[in-house]
Amino acid sequence: MNIAVYPGTFDPFTNGHKDLVQRASTNIFDKVYVCVAENSRKETLFSLSERINLAEKSLIDLKNIEVIGFDGLLVDFAEKLNAKVILRGLRVVSDFEYEFQMSSMNKKLNHNIESIFLTPSESYAFLSSSLVKEIAELGGDISKFVSSEVKDALQTKYK
Ligand code: ADP
């Protein structure tokens, strides 16, 4: 079984995340674990359980996917799940430096696990959770960028 973990903050889960997971789980991996980080560098708008719940609802129509929360070292968590690959998305040049640093460190921590990067589909290249939050806060239409559950959750937060 070819298993990947796709870690992130997912605050909240967007169609860009989904596009990446969908391509990975249908074309490349037998199973993709979407790993929602508890202990993030970022302060989040949604709690861990809200972020897990919204990711699950956004991915309801896809197979070979499981959403789980995690805390602690990603490479240890990946090993427990028998995953050999860490999947990440690379959108723009500014993503590169941090991703490069992190994948090099993960490689040092566990040389059996590889990081693999997918570029977004063209229509999602500009899409990020923070941009979606900003638009939602300003009352803009985000229905093209997130699932209806995420849209509702954002509207409730910013009411
Ligand atoms: P993190 O805080 O770990 O960066 P994010 O939830 O922001 O978590 O993103 C998780 C992963 O999804 C990252 O690898 C990010 O580059 C990728 N990603 C985010 N948005 C998109 C998108 N629109 N298209 C492709 N990949 C994306």
PDB file of C-alpha atoms and ligand atoms in Angstrom:
ATOM      1  CA  MET A   1       0.000   0.000   0.000  1.00  0.00           C
ATOM      2  CA  ASN A   2       1.277   3.355  -1.050  1.00  0.00           C
ATOM      3  CA  ILE A   3       0.223   5.720   1.748  1.00  0.00           C
ATOM      4  CA  ALA A   4       0.725   9.496   2.065  1.00  0.00           C
ATOM      5  CA  VAL A   5       0.081  11.977   4.820  1.00  0.00           C
ATOM      6  CA  TYR A   6      -1.051  15.465   3.827  1.00  0.00           C
ATOM      7  CA  PRO A   7      -0.387  17.694   6.837  1.00  0.00           C
ATOM      8  CA  GLY A   8      -1.591  21.236   7.308  1.00  0.00           C
ATOM      9  CA  THR A   9      -3.452  23.730   9.425  1.00  0.00           C
ATOM     10  CA  PHE A  10      -6.535  23.698   7.183  1.00  0.00           C
ATOM     11  CA  ASP A  11      -8.000  26.809   8.823  1.00  0.00           C
ATOM     12  CA  PRO A  12     -10.321  26.254   7.025  1.00  0.00           C
ATOM     13  CA  PHE A  13     -10.177  23.527   4.346  1.00  0.00           C
ATOM     14  CA  THR A  14     -10.464  25.012   0.814  1.00  0.00           C
ATOM     15  CA  ASN A  15     -11.165  23.712  -2.681  1.00  0.00           C
ATOM     16  CA  GLY A  16      -7.431  24.095  -3.330  1.00  0.00           C
ATOM     17  CA  HIS A  17      -6.695  21.574  -0.572  1.00  0.00           C
ATOM     18  CA  LYS A  18      -9.389  19.296  -1.960  1.00  0.00           C
ATOM     19  CA  ASP A  19      -8.055  19.490  -5.490  1.00  0.00           C
ATOM     20  CA  LEU A  20      -4.627  18.390  -4.265  1.00  0.00           C
ATOM     21  CA  VAL A  21      -6.027  15.525  -2.168  1.00  0.00           C
ATOM     22  CA  GLN A  22      -8.253  14.382  -4.999  1.00  0.00           C
ATOM     23  CA  ARG A  23      -5.418  14.221  -7.516  1.00  0.00           C
ATOM     24  CA  ALA A  24      -3.126  12.503  -5.032  1.00  0.00           C
ATOM     25  CA  SER A  25      -5.667   9.893  -3.967  1.00  0.00           C
ATOM     26  CA  THR A  26      -6.903   8.999  -7.433  1.00  0.00           C
ATOM     27  CA  ASN A  27      -3.685   9.100  -9.445  1.00  0.00           C
ATOM     28  CA  ILE A  28      -0.768   8.523  -7.115  1.00  0.00           C
ATOM     29  CA  PHE A  29      -1.509   7.028  -3.695  1.00  0.00           C
ATOM     30  CA  ASP A  30      -3.717   4.182  -2.445  1.00  0.00           C
ATOM     31  CA  LYS A  31      -4.573   6.161   0.643  1.00  0.00           C
ATOM     32  CA  VAL A  32      -4.152   9.758   1.771  1.00  0.00           C
ATOM     33  CA  TYR A  33      -4.434  10.798   5.410  1.00  0.00           C
ATOM     34  CA  VAL A  34      -5.334  14.464   5.747  1.00  0.00           C
ATOM     35  CA  CYS A  35      -3.536  15.339   8.986  1.00  0.00           C
ATOM     36  CA  VAL A  36      -4.907  18.413  10.707  1.00  0.00           C
ATOM     37  CA  ALA A  37      -2.266  19.976  12.949  1.00  0.00           C
ATOM     38  CA  GLU A  38      -3.237  20.723  16.517  1.00  0.00           C
ATOM     39  CA  ASN A  39      -0.068  22.522  17.459  1.00  0.00           C
ATOM     40  CA  SER A  40       0.339  25.024  14.697  1.00  0.00           C
ATOM     41  CA  ARG A  41       2.668  27.985  14.423  1.00  0.00           C
ATOM     42  CA  LYS A  42      -0.396  29.942  13.523  1.00  0.00           C
ATOM     43  CA  GLU A  43      -3.243  31.082  15.719  1.00  0.00           C
ATOM     44  CA  THR A  44      -6.339  29.561  14.202  1.00  0.00           C
ATOM     45  CA  LEU A  45      -9.856  30.886  13.652  1.00  0.00           C
ATOM     46  CA  PHE A  46     -11.337  27.381  13.961  1.00  0.00           C
ATOM     47  CA  SER A  47     -10.623  24.890  16.745  1.00  0.00           C
ATOM     48  CA  LEU A  48      -8.995  21.568  15.923  1.00  0.00           C
ATOM     49  CA  SER A  49     -12.287  19.676  16.026  1.00  0.00           C
ATOM     50  CA  GLU A  50     -13.957  22.296  13.831  1.00  0.00           C
ATOM     51  CA  ARG A  51     -11.131  22.090  11.306  1.00  0.00           C
ATOM     52  CA  ILE A  52     -11.310  18.276  11.241  1.00  0.00           C
ATOM     53  CA  ASN A  53     -15.077  18.354  10.872  1.00  0.00           C
ATOM     54  CA  LEU A  54     -14.988  20.867   8.010  1.00  0.00           C
ATOM     55  CA  ALA A  55     -12.283  18.893   6.175  1.00  0.00           C
ATOM     56  CA  GLU A  56     -14.331  15.698   6.539  1.00  0.00           C
ATOM     57  CA  LYS A  57     -17.464  17.382   5.216  1.00  0.00           C
ATOM     58  CA  SER A  58     -15.559  18.910   2.300  1.00  0.00           C
ATOM     59  CA  LEU A  59     -14.136  15.501   1.345  1.00  0.00           C
ATOM     60  CA  ILE A  60     -17.287  13.420   1.810  1.00  0.00           C
ATOM     61  CA  ASP A  61     -17.467  12.441  -1.890  1.00  0.00           C
ATOM     62  CA  LEU A  62     -13.887  11.175  -2.150  1.00  0.00           C
ATOM     63  CA  LYS A  63     -12.560   7.667  -1.535  1.00  0.00           C
ATOM     64  CA  ASN A  64      -9.281   6.465   0.004  1.00  0.00           C
ATOM     65  CA  ILE A  65      -9.108   9.466   2.291  1.00  0.00           C
ATOM     66  CA  GLU A  66      -9.186   9.831   6.036  1.00  0.00           C
ATOM     67  CA  VAL A  67      -9.034  13.009   8.103  1.00  0.00           C
ATOM     68  CA  ILE A  68      -7.219  12.895  11.460  1.00  0.00           C
ATOM     69  CA  GLY A  69      -5.930  15.404  13.951  1.00  0.00           C
ATOM     70  CA  PHE A  70      -2.366  15.187  15.189  1.00  0.00           C
ATOM     71  CA  ASP A  71      -0.033  16.736  17.677  1.00  0.00           C
ATOM     72  CA  GLY A  72       3.700  16.261  17.917  1.00  0.00           C
ATOM     73  CA  LEU A  73       6.245  15.291  15.316  1.00  0.00           C
ATOM     74  CA  LEU A  74       4.841  14.685  11.853  1.00  0.00           C
ATOM     75  CA  VAL A  75       7.432  12.055  10.886  1.00  0.00           C
ATOM     76  CA  ASP A  76       6.530   9.971  13.955  1.00  0.00           C
ATOM     77  CA  PHE A  77       2.856  10.258  13.148  1.00  0.00           C
ATOM     78  CA  ALA A  78       3.499   9.307   9.498  1.00  0.00           C
ATOM     79  CA  GLU A  79       5.465   6.246  10.575  1.00  0.00           C
ATOM     80  CA  LYS A  80       2.628   5.102  12.832  1.00  0.00           C
ATOM     81  CA  LEU A  81       0.278   5.294   9.854  1.00  0.00           C
ATOM     82  CA  ASN A  82       2.756   3.370   7.669  1.00  0.00           C
ATOM     83  CA  ALA A  83       3.038   6.371   5.366  1.00  0.00           C
ATOM     84  CA  LYS A  84       6.233   6.687   3.334  1.00  0.00           C
ATOM     85  CA  VAL A  85       5.373  10.062   1.866  1.00  0.00           C
ATOM     86  CA  ILE A  86       4.602  13.554   3.167  1.00  0.00           C
ATOM     87  CA  LEU A  87       2.518  15.400   0.603  1.00  0.00           C
ATOM     88  CA  ARG A  88       2.572  19.193   0.423  1.00  0.00           C
ATOM     89  CA  GLY A  89       1.424  21.794  -2.062  1.00  0.00           C
ATOM     90  CA  LEU A  90       3.714  24.360  -3.669  1.00  0.00           C
ATOM     91  CA  ARG A  91       1.851  27.366  -4.942  1.00  0.00           C
ATOM     92  CA  VAL A  92       4.228  30.241  -5.317  1.00  0.00           C
ATOM     93  CA  VAL A  93       7.947  30.905  -4.949  1.00  0.00           C
ATOM     94  CA  SER A  94       7.389  32.229  -1.440  1.00  0.00           C
ATOM     95  CA  ASP A  95       6.179  28.761  -0.330  1.00  0.00           C
ATOM     96  CA  PHE A  96       9.488  27.270  -1.383  1.00  0.00           C
ATOM     97  CA  GLU A  97      11.891  28.388   1.314  1.00  0.00           C
ATOM     98  CA  TYR A  98       9.806  27.175   4.231  1.00  0.00           C
ATOM     99  CA  GLU A  99       8.879  23.913   2.501  1.00  0.00           C
ATOM    100  CA  PHE A 100      12.496  23.255   1.589  1.00  0.00           C
ATOM    101  CA  GLN A 101      13.597  23.825   5.176  1.00  0.00           C
ATOM    102  CA  MET A 102      10.882  21.633   6.582  1.00  0.00           C
ATOM    103  CA  SER A 103      11.382  18.741   4.166  1.00  0.00           C
ATOM    104  CA  SER A 104      15.132  18.793   4.809  1.00  0.00           C
ATOM    105  CA  MET A 105      14.509  18.653   8.549  1.00  0.00           C
ATOM    106  CA  ASN A 106      11.939  15.873   8.235  1.00  0.00           C
ATOM    107  CA  LYS A 107      14.440  13.924   6.136  1.00  0.00           C
ATOM    108  CA  LYS A 108      17.030  14.288   8.906  1.00  0.00           C
ATOM    109  CA  LEU A 109      14.519  13.143  11.506  1.00  0.00           C
ATOM    110  CA  ASN A 110      13.439  10.118   9.485  1.00  0.00           C
ATOM    111  CA  HIS A 111      15.255   9.247   6.264  1.00  0.00           C
ATOM    112  CA  ASN A 112      12.659   6.626   5.319  1.00  0.00           C
ATOM    113  CA  ILE A 113      10.015   9.241   4.638  1.00  0.00           C
ATOM    114  CA  GLU A 114      10.064  11.359   1.474  1.00  0.00           C
ATOM    115  CA  SER A 115       8.382  14.698   0.899  1.00  0.00           C
ATOM    116  CA  ILE A 116       6.537  15.070  -2.383  1.00  0.00           C
ATOM    117  CA  PHE A 117       5.143  18.342  -3.706  1.00  0.00           C
ATOM    118  CA  LEU A 118       2.247  18.916  -6.036  1.00  0.00           C
ATOM    119  CA  THR A 119       1.547  22.210  -7.753  1.00  0.00           C
ATOM    120  CA  PRO A 120      -2.051  23.429  -7.680  1.00  0.00           C
ATOM    121  CA  SER A 121      -4.433  23.304 -10.594  1.00  0.00           C
ATOM    122  CA  GLU A 122      -4.360  26.636 -12.371  1.00  0.00           C
ATOM    123  CA  SER A 123      -7.659  27.858 -10.991  1.00  0.00           C
ATOM    124  CA  TYR A 124      -6.518  27.354  -7.386  1.00  0.00           C
ATOM    125  CA  ALA A 125      -2.976  28.693  -7.640  1.00  0.00           C
ATOM    126  CA  PHE A 126      -3.899  31.907  -5.825  1.00  0.00           C
ATOM    127  CA  LEU A 127      -6.147  30.294  -3.232  1.00  0.00           C
ATOM    128  CA  SER A 128      -5.222  30.202   0.451  1.00  0.00           C
ATOM    129  CA  SER A 129      -7.124  29.777   3.711  1.00  0.00           C
ATOM    130  CA  SER A 130      -6.059  33.226   4.872  1.00  0.00           C
ATOM    131  CA  LEU A 131      -7.310  34.920   1.710  1.00  0.00           C
ATOM    132  CA  VAL A 132     -10.634  33.100   2.007  1.00  0.00           C
ATOM    133  CA  LYS A 133     -10.974  34.287   5.626  1.00  0.00           C
ATOM    134  CA  GLU A 134     -10.201  37.842   4.615  1.00  0.00           C
ATOM    135  CA  ILE A 135     -12.827  37.838   1.856  1.00  0.00           C
ATOM    136  CA  ALA A 136     -15.409  36.228   4.150  1.00  0.00           C
ATOM    137  CA  GLU A 137     -14.758  38.805   6.856  1.00  0.00           C
ATOM    138  CA  LEU A 138     -15.342  41.575   4.339  1.00  0.00           C
ATOM    139  CA  GLY A 139     -18.599  39.968   3.229  1.00  0.00           C
ATOM    140  CA  GLY A 140     -17.367  38.770  -0.173  1.00  0.00           C
ATOM    141  CA  ASP A 141     -18.614  35.695  -2.028  1.00  0.00           C
ATOM    142  CA  ILE A 142     -16.425  32.679  -1.266  1.00  0.00           C
ATOM    143  CA  SER A 143     -18.657  29.957  -2.706  1.00  0.00           C
ATOM    144  CA  LYS A 144     -16.206  29.173  -5.514  1.00  0.00           C
ATOM    145  CA  PHE A 145     -13.360  28.617  -3.086  1.00  0.00           C
ATOM    146  CA  VAL A 146     -14.764  26.420  -0.289  1.00  0.00           C
ATOM    147  CA  SER A 147     -17.456  23.797   0.352  1.00  0.00           C
ATOM    148  CA  SER A 148     -20.917  24.984   1.424  1.00  0.00           C
ATOM    149  CA  GLU A 149     -20.195  23.742   4.982  1.00  0.00           C
ATOM    150  CA  VAL A 150     -17.037  25.854   5.210  1.00  0.00           C
ATOM    151  CA  LYS A 151     -18.867  28.822   3.726  1.00  0.00           C
ATOM    152  CA  ASP A 152     -21.611  28.552   6.366  1.00  0.00           C
ATOM    153  CA  ALA A 153     -19.059  28.114   9.160  1.00  0.00           C
ATOM    154  CA  LEU A 154     -17.173  31.222   8.058  1.00  0.00           C
ATOM    155  CA  GLN A 155     -20.346  33.264   7.798  1.00  0.00           C
ATOM    156  CA  THR A 156     -21.297  32.216  11.346  1.00  0.00           C
ATOM    157  CA  LYS A 157     -17.832  33.169  12.687  1.00  0.00           C
ATOM    158  CA  TYR A 158     -17.903  36.593  11.094  1.00  0.00           C
ATOM    159  CA  LYS A 159     -21.521  37.430  11.875  1.00  0.00           C
TER     160      LYS A 159
HETATM  161  P1  ADP B   1       0.276  25.026   6.705  1.00  0.00           P
HETATM  162  O1  ADP B   1      -0.018  25.957   7.826  1.00  0.00           O
HETATM  163  O2  ADP B   1       0.929  23.751   7.148  1.00  0.00           O
HETATM  164  O3  ADP B   1       0.972  25.646   5.533  1.00  0.00           O
HETATM  165  P2  ADP B   1      -2.180  25.038   5.111  1.00  0.00           P
HETATM  166  O4  ADP B   1      -3.504  24.552   5.566  1.00  0.00           O
HETATM  167  O5  ADP B   1      -2.030  26.483   4.831  1.00  0.00           O
HETATM  168  O6  ADP B   1      -1.160  24.518   6.222  1.00  0.00           O
HETATM  169  O7  ADP B   1      -1.746  24.236   3.821  1.00  0.00           O
HETATM  170  C1  ADP B   1      -1.551  22.856   3.818  1.00  0.00           C
HETATM  171  C2  ADP B   1      -0.852  22.441   2.542  1.00  0.00           C
HETATM  172  O8  ADP B   1      -1.718  22.681   1.433  1.00  0.00           O
HETATM  173  C3  ADP B   1       0.425  23.235   2.239  1.00  0.00           C
HETATM  174  O9  ADP B   1       1.377  22.364   1.673  1.00  0.00           O
HETATM  175  C4  ADP B   1      -0.021  24.256   1.230  1.00  0.00           C
HETATM  176  O10 ADP B   1       1.047  24.640   0.383  1.00  0.00           O
HETATM  177  C5  ADP B   1      -1.058  23.466   0.464  1.00  0.00           C
HETATM  178  N1  ADP B   1      -2.054  24.337  -0.179  1.00  0.00           N
HETATM  179  C6  ADP B   1      -2.795  25.316   0.383  1.00  0.00           C
HETATM  180  N2  ADP B   1      -3.605  25.902  -0.515  1.00  0.00           N
HETATM  181  C7  ADP B   1      -3.373  25.271  -1.693  1.00  0.00           C
HETATM  182  C8  ADP B   1      -3.870  25.429  -3.019  1.00  0.00           C
HETATM  183  N3  ADP B   1      -4.752  26.379  -3.329  1.00  0.00           N
HETATM  184  N4  ADP B   1      -3.405  24.593  -3.958  1.00  0.00           N
HETATM  185  C9  ADP B   1      -2.472  23.660  -3.674  1.00  0.00           C
HETATM  186  N5  ADP B   1      -1.942  23.480  -2.452  1.00  0.00           N
HETATM  187  C10 ADP B   1      -2.377  24.257  -1.478  1.00  0.00           C
END
